[in-house]
Coordinates of C-alpha atoms and ligand atoms in Angstrom, one line a residue:
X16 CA 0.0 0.0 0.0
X17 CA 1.6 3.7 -0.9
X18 CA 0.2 7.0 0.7
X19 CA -0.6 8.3 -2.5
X20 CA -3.9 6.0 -3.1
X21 CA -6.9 8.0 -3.5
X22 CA -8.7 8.2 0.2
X23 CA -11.6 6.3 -1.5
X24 CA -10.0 3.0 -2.2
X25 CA -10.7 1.3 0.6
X26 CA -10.5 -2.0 0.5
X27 CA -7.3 -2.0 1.7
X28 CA -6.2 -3.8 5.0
X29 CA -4.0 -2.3 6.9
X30 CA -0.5 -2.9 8.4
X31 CA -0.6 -3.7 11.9
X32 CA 2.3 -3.2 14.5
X33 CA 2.3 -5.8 17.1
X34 CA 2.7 -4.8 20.9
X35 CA 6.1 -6.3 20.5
X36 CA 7.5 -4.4 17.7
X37 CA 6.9 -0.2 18.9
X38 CA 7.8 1.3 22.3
X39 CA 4.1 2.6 23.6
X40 CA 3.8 1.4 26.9
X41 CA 0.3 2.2 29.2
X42 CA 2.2 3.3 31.6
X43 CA 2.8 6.5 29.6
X44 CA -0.6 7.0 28.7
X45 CA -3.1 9.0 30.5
X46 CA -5.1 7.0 33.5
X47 CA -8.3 8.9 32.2
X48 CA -7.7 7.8 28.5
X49 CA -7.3 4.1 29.8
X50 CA -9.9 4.2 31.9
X51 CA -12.3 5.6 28.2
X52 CA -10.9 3.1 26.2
X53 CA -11.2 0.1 28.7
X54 CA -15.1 0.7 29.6
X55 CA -15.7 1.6 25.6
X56 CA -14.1 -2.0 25.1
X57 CA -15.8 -3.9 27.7
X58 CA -19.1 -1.9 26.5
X59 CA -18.7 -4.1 23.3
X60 CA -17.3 -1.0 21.1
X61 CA -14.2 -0.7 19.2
X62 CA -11.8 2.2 21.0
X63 CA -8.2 3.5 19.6
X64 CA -6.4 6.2 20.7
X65 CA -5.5 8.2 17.7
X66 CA -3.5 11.4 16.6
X67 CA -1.2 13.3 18.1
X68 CA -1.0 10.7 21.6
X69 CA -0.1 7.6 19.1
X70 CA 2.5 10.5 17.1
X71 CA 4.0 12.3 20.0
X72 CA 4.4 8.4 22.0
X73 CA 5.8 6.8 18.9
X74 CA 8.6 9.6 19.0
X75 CA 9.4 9.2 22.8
X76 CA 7.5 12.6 23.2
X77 CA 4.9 13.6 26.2
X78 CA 1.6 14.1 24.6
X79 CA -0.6 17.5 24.9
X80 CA -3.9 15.5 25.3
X81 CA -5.1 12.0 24.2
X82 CA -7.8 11.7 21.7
X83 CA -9.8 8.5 21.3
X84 CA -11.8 7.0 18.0
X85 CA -14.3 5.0 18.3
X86 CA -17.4 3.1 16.8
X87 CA -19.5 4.2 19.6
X88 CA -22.4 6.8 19.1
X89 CA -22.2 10.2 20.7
X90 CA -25.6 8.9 22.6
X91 CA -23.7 5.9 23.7
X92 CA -21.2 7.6 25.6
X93 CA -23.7 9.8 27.6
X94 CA -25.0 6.2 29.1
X95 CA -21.2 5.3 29.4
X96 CA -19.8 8.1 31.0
X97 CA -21.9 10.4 33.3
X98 CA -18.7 13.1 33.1
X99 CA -19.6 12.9 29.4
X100 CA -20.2 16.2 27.8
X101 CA -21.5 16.6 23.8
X102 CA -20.1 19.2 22.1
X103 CA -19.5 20.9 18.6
X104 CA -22.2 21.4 15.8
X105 CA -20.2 21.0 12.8
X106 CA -19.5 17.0 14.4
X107 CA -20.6 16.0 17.7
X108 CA -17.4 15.0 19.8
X109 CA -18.2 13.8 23.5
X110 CA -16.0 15.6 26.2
X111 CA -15.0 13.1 29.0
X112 CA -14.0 15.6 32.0
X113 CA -11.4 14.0 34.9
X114 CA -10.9 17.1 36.9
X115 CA -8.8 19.0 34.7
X116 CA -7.8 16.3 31.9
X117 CA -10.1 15.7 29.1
X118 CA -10.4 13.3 26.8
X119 CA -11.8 13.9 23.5
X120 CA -13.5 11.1 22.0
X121 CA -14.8 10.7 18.3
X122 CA -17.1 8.6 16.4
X123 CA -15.4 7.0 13.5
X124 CA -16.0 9.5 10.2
X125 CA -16.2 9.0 7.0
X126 CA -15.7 12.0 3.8
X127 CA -18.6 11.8 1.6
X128 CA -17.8 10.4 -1.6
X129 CA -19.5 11.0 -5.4
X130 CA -23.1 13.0 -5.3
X131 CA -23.1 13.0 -1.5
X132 CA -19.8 15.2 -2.0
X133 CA -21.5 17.8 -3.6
X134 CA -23.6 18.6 -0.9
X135 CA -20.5 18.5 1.5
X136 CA -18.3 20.9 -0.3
X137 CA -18.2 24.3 -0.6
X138 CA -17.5 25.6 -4.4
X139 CA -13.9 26.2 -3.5
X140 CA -13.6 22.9 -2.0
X141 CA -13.8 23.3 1.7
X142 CA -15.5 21.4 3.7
X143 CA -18.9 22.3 5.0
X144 CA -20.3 18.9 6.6
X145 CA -18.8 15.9 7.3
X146 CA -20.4 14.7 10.3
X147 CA -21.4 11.4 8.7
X148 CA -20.4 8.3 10.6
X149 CA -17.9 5.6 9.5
X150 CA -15.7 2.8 9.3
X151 CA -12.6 3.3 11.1
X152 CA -10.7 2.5 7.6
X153 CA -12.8 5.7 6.2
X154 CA -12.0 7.7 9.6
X155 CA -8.4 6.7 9.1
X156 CA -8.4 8.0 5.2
X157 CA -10.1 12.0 6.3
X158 CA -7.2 13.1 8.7
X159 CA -5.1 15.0 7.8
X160 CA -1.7 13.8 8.1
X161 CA -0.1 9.8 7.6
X162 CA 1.4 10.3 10.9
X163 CA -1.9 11.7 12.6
X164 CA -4.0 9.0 11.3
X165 CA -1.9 6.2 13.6
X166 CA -4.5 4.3 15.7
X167 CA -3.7 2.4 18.9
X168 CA -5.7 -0.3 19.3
X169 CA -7.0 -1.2 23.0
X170 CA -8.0 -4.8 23.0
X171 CA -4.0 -6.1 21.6
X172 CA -2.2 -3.1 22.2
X173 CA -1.1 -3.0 18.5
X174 CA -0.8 -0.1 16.5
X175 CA -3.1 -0.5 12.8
X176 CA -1.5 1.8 10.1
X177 CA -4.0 2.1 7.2
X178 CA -1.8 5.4 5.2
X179 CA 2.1 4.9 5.7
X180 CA 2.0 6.8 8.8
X181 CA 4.5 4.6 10.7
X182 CA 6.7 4.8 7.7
X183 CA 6.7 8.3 7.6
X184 CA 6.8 9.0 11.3
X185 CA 10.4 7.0 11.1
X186 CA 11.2 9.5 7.9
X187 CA 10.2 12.5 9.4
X188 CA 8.0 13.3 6.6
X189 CA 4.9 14.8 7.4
X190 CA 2.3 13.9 4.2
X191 CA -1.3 15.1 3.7
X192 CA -2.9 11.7 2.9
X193 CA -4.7 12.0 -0.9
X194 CA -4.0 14.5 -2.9
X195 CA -2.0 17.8 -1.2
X196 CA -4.3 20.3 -3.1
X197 CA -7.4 18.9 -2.5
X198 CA -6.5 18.6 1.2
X199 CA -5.7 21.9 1.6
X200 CA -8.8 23.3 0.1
X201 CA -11.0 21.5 2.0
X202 CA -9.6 22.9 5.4
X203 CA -7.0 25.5 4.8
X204 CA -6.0 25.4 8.5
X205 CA -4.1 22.0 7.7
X206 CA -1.6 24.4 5.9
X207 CA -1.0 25.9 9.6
X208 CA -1.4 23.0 11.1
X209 CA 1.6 21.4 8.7
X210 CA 3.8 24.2 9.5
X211 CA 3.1 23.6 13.4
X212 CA 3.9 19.8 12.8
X213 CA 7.1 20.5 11.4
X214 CA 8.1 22.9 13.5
X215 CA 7.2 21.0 16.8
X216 CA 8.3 17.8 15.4
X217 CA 11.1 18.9 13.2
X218 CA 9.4 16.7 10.2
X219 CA 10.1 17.7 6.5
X220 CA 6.6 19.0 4.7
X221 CA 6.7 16.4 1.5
X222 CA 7.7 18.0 -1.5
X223 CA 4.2 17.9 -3.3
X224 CA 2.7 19.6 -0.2
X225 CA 5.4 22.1 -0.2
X226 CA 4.4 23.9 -3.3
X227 CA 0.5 24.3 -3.1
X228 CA 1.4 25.7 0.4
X229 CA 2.7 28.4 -1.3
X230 CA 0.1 29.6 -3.4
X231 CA -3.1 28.3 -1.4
X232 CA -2.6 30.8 1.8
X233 CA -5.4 33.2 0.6
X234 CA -7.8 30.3 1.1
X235 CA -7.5 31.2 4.8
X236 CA -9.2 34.3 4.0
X237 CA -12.5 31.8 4.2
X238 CA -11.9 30.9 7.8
X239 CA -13.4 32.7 10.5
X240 CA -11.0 34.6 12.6
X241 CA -12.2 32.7 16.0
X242 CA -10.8 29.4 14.4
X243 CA -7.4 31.2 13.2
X244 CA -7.3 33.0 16.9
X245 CA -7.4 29.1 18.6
X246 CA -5.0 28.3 15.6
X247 CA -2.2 31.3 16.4
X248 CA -2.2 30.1 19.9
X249 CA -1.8 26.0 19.2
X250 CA 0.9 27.7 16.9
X251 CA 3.0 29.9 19.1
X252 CA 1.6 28.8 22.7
X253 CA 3.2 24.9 22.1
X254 CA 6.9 25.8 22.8
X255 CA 8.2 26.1 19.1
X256 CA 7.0 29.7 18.9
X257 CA 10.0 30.7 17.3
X258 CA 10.4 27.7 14.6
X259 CA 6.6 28.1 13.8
X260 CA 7.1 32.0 13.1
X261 CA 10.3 31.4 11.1
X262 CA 8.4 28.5 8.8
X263 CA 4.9 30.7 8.3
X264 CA 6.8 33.3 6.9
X265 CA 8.8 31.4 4.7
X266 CA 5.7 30.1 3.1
X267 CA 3.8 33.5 3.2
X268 CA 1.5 32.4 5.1
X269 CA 2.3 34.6 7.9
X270 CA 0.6 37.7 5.8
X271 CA -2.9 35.8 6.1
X272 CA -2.8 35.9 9.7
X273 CA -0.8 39.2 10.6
X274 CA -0.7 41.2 7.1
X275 CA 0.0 44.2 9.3
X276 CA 3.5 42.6 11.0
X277 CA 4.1 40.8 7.9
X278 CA 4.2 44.5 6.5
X279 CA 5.7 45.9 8.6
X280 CA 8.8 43.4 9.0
X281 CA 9.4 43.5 4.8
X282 CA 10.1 47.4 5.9
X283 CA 12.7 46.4 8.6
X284 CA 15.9 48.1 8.7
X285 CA 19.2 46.8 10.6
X286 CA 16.9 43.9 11.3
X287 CA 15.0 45.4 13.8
X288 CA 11.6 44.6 14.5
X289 CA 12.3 41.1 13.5
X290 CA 15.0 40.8 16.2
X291 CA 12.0 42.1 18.8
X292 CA 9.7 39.7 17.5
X293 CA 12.1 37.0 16.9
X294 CA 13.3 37.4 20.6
X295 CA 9.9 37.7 22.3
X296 CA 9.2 34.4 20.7
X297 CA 12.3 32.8 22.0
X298 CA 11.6 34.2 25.3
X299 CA 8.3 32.3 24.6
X300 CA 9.2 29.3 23.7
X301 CA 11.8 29.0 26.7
X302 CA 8.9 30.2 29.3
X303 CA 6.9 27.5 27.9
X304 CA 9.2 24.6 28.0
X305 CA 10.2 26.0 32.0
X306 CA 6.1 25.4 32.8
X307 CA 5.5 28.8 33.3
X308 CA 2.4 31.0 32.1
X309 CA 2.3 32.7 28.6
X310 CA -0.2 34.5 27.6
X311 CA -2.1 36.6 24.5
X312 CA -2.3 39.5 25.3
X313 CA 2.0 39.4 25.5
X314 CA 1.9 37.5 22.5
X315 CA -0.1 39.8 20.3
X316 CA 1.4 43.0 22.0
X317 CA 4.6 41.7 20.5
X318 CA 3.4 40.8 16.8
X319 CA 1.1 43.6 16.8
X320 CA 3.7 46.7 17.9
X321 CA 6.0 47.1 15.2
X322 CA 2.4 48.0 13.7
X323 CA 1.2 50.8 16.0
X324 CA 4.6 52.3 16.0
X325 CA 4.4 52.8 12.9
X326 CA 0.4 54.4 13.0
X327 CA 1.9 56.6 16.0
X328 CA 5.1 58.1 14.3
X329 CA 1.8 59.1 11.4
X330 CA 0.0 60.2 14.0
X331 CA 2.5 62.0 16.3
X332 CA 3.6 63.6 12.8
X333 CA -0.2 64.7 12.6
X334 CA -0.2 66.7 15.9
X335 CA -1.4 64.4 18.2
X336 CA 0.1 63.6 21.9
X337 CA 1.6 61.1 22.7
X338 CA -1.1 59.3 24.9
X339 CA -3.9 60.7 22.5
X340 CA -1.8 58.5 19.6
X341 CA -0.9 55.8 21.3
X342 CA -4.2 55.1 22.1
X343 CA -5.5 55.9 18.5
X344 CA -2.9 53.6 17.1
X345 CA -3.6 50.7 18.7
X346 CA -7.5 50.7 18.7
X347 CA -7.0 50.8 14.7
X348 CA -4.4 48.2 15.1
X349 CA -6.5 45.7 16.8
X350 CA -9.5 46.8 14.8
X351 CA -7.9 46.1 11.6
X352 CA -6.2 42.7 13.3
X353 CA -9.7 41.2 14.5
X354 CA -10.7 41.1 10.6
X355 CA -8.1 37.9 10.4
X356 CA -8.1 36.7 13.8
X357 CA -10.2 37.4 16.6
X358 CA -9.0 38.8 20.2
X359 CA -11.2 38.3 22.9
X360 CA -11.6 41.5 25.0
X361 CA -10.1 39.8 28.2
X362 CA -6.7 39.9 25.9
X363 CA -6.9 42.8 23.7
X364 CA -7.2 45.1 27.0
X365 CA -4.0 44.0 29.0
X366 CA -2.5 43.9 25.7
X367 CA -3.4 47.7 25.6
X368 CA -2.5 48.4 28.6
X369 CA 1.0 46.7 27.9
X370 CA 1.2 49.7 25.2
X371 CA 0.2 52.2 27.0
X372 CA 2.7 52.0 30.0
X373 CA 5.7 52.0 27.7
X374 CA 6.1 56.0 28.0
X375 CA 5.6 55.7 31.5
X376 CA 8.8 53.8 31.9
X377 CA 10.5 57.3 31.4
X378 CA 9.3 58.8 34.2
X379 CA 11.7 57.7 37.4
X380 CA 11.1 60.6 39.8
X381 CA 8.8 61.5 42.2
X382 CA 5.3 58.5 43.3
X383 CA 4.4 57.6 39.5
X384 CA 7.2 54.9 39.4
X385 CA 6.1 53.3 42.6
X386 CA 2.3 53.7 41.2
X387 CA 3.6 52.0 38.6
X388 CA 5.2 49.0 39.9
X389 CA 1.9 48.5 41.8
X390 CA 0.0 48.3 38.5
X391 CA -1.5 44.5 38.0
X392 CA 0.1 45.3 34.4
X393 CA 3.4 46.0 35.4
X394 CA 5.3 42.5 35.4
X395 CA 3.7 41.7 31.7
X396 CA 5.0 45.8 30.8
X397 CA 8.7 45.6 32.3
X398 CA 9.4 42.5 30.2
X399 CA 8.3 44.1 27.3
X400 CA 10.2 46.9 27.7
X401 CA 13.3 45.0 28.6
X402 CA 12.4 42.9 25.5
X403 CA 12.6 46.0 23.3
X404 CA 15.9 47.2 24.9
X405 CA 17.5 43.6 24.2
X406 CA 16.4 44.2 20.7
X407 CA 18.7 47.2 20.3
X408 CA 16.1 50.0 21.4
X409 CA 18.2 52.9 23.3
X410 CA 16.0 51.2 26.6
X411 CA 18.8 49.3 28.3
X412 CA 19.3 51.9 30.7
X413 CA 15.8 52.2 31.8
X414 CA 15.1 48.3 31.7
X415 CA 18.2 48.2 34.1
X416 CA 16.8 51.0 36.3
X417 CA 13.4 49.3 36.8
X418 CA 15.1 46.0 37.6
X419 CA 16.9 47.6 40.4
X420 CA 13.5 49.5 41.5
X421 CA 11.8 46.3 42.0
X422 CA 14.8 44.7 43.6
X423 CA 15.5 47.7 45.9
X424 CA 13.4 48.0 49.2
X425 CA 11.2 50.7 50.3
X426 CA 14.2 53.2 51.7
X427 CA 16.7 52.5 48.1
X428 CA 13.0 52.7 46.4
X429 CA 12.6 56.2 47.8
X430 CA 16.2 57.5 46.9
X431 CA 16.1 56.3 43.5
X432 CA 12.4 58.5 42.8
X433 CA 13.6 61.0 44.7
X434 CA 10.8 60.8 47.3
X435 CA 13.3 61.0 50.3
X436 CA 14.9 64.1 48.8
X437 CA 11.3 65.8 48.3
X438 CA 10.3 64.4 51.9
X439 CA 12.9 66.1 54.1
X440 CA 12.3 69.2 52.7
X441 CA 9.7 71.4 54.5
X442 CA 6.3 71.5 52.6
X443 CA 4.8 74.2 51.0
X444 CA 1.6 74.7 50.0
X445 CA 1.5 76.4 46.5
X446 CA -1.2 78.7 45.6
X447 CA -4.3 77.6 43.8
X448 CA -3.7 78.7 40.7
X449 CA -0.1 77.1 40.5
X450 CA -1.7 73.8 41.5
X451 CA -4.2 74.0 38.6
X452 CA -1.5 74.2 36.2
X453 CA 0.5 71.3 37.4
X454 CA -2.1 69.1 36.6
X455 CA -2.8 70.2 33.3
Ligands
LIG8 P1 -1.7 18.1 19.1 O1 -2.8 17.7 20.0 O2 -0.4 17.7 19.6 O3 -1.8 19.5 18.7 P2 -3.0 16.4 17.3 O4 -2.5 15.7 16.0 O5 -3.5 15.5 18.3 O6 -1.8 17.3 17.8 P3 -5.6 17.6 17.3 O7 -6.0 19.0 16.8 O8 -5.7 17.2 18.7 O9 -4.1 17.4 16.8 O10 -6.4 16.6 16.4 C1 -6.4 15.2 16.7 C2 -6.4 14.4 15.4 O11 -7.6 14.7 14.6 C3 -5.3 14.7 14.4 O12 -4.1 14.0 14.8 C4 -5.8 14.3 13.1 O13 -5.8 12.9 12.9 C5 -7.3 14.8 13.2 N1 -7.5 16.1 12.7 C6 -7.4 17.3 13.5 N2 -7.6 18.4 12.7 C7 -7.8 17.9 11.5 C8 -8.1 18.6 10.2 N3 -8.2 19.9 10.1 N4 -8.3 17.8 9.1 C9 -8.2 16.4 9.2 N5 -7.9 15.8 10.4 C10 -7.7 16.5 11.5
LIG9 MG1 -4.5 16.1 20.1

């Protein structure tokens, strides 16, 4: 059997891998997955754990999550599992919550095939419906990749490899199964979702996918921006931030989900704003893989800022104040952003605020600074302004100066604002009008 066999020759058996002959053990797979596949077994069903948990074990790697495939009905595992919640209207997928793990599980799926087709697919070729239940040899032939279409099978612990996936997987070739085109224009994410592959897994895209990659980008232009916003973050959130950015750009697919950075880093000079970017996604990448929070609103203040400096030098230029265009910038950054992915207003306003308090990093004297470092921003602000200052910004003074603030206690804290100088001095009350002023 080759991986290049049209999806809809099925009568194909597959190549099974006995227990005996790859390395996943149950011991590294999730309790909670065991304990959906052993009571979907013993329920009479068949139950494989499939994708990325059968991938990322195969290559000695931790999983993210486990996803299982099965021949149950969504309506069977409600009876099965009371911590069973449906979910999803394109395709019904049942939730199974333990505490904080779930597991996903699917009923097998097949793609329609001849006139049934044409009432699945859009005119360009996307996908529209394919909620119709399969055969796990059909469910096998619709994913996406040969290495993501791997299934682990729970009554012999063998893994069955309808597509080449195995073969692949020990290649490090990552193949659309069918035809790359067609693949691609039936879900344009699985052009992301190839670049995040080989970026996480450091697999080479097959040659034939390589090229429609190239010219199929604009088909993301059909997907709505809430699917390319959970999309960005699988991309840069996974801890290959940095690889992920590096391979989007090289096949221009970057400029379908930021066509504002993407501009803006064809105008670089010296290399600048792609050093800022290219750091803050190292820095990422490196908090990730140390367990420690990231989040969005960092992540887009970083792509999206090389954008609304470049709306506040027009806008400085056009009389404005600083605070007036800094604000004005970057509601027509985000507003222009959301058209390709969305931001959810719990991220787009820290990421504002982020913006906002990098002027206020210049002021060092009297209470702002200590206002400042009291701000529930200022942690997420400070790296970002140490971030642009280890980009080559003229900030490495100030980044050092706010490091020592923090470190300092309350008495240095005071000598370094000034506060202790202004303190010891007698007050004096200024007249009214002189106040007024001040506070223009
Ligand atoms: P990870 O969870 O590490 O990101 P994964 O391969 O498990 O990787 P999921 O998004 O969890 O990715 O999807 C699970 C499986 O579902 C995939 O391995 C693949 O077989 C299938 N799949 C997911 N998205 C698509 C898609 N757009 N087209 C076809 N098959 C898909
Ligand atoms: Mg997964």
């Amino acid at each position: 059997m080759t991986t290049q066999e049209s999806p809809h020759s099925l009568n194909l058996t597959p190549t099974i891998i006995a227990r005996s002959e790859h390395c996943i053990s149950r011991a590294n797979i999730s309790e909670h997955a065991l304990k959906v596949l052993y009571r979907l077994r013993d329920a009479g069903f068949d139950a494989y754990m499939v994708g990325g948990g059968v991938r990322d074990l195969l290559l000695g790697r931790e999983p993210k999550d486990f996803d299982v495939a099965t021949s149950a009905r969504p309506e069977d595992m409600r009876k099965l599992f009371r911590n069973c919640r449906l979910i999803g209207r394109r395709f019904r997928l049942a939730h199974v919550h333990f505490g904080r793990e779930i597991v996903e599980v699917a009923t097998f799926r097949a793609l329609l095939d001849g006139e049934d087709a044409n009432e699945t697919v859009l005119q360009n070729g996307r996908i529209i419906r394919d909620n119709v239940y399969g055969t796990i040899e059909q469910d096998a032939w619709r994913r996406d990749f040969t290495i993501n279409a791997l299934y682990y099978d729970i009554r012999d612990f063998s893994v069955v490899d309808y597509t080449g996936g195995m073969a692949d997987l020990k290649a490090g070739i990552l193949r659309p199964i069918g035809d790359p085109k067609l693949r691609y224009r039936e879900d344009p994410v699985r052009m992301l979702r190839a670049v995040r592959f080989s970026a996480k897994l450091g697999f080479k895209i097959h040659p034939e996918a390589e090229a429609p990659a190239f010219e199929l980008g604009h088909l993301l232009a059909d997907i709505p921006a809430a699917r390319l916003f959970d999309e960005v973050l699988k991309m840069f959130h996974g801890g290959y931030a940095h690889a992920t950015f590096e391979l989007l750009r090289h096949y221009s697919l970057l400029s379908y989900l930021f066509p504002l950075t993407e501009a803006a880093l064809t105008r670089e000079e010296c290399g600048f704003p792609i050093t800022f970017v290219a750091k803050a996604l190292e820095n990422t990448d490196a908090r990730v893989n140390d367990g420690k929070p990231v989040t969005p609103a960092f992540l887009f203040a970083v792509l999206l800022w090389e954008p609304v400096r470049e709306r506040l030098r027009v806008l400085l230029g056009q009389g404005l104040n600083e605070f007036e265009a800094l604000q004005l910038a970057s509601h027509e950054v985000v507003a222009q952003q959301t058209r390709y992915t969305s931001l959810p207003k719990r991220f787009s306003a820290p990421m504002r605020e982020i913006w906002l308090m990098q002027p206020r990093f210049r002021q060092r004297q009297g209470k702002r600074p200590l206002r400042l470092l009291a701000h529930p921003r200022f942690r997420a602000a400070y790296d970002f302004l140490c971030l642009r200052a280890a980009a080559g910004e003229e900030l490495q003074d100030a980044c050092r100066w706010w490091t020592d603030l923090q470190a300092a206690d309350a008495q240095v804290q005071s000598e370094m604002t000034g506060i202790a100088r202004k303190q010891s001095r007698p007050r004096r009350r200024r007249p009214a009008s002189m106040r007024a002023n001040a506070n223009a």
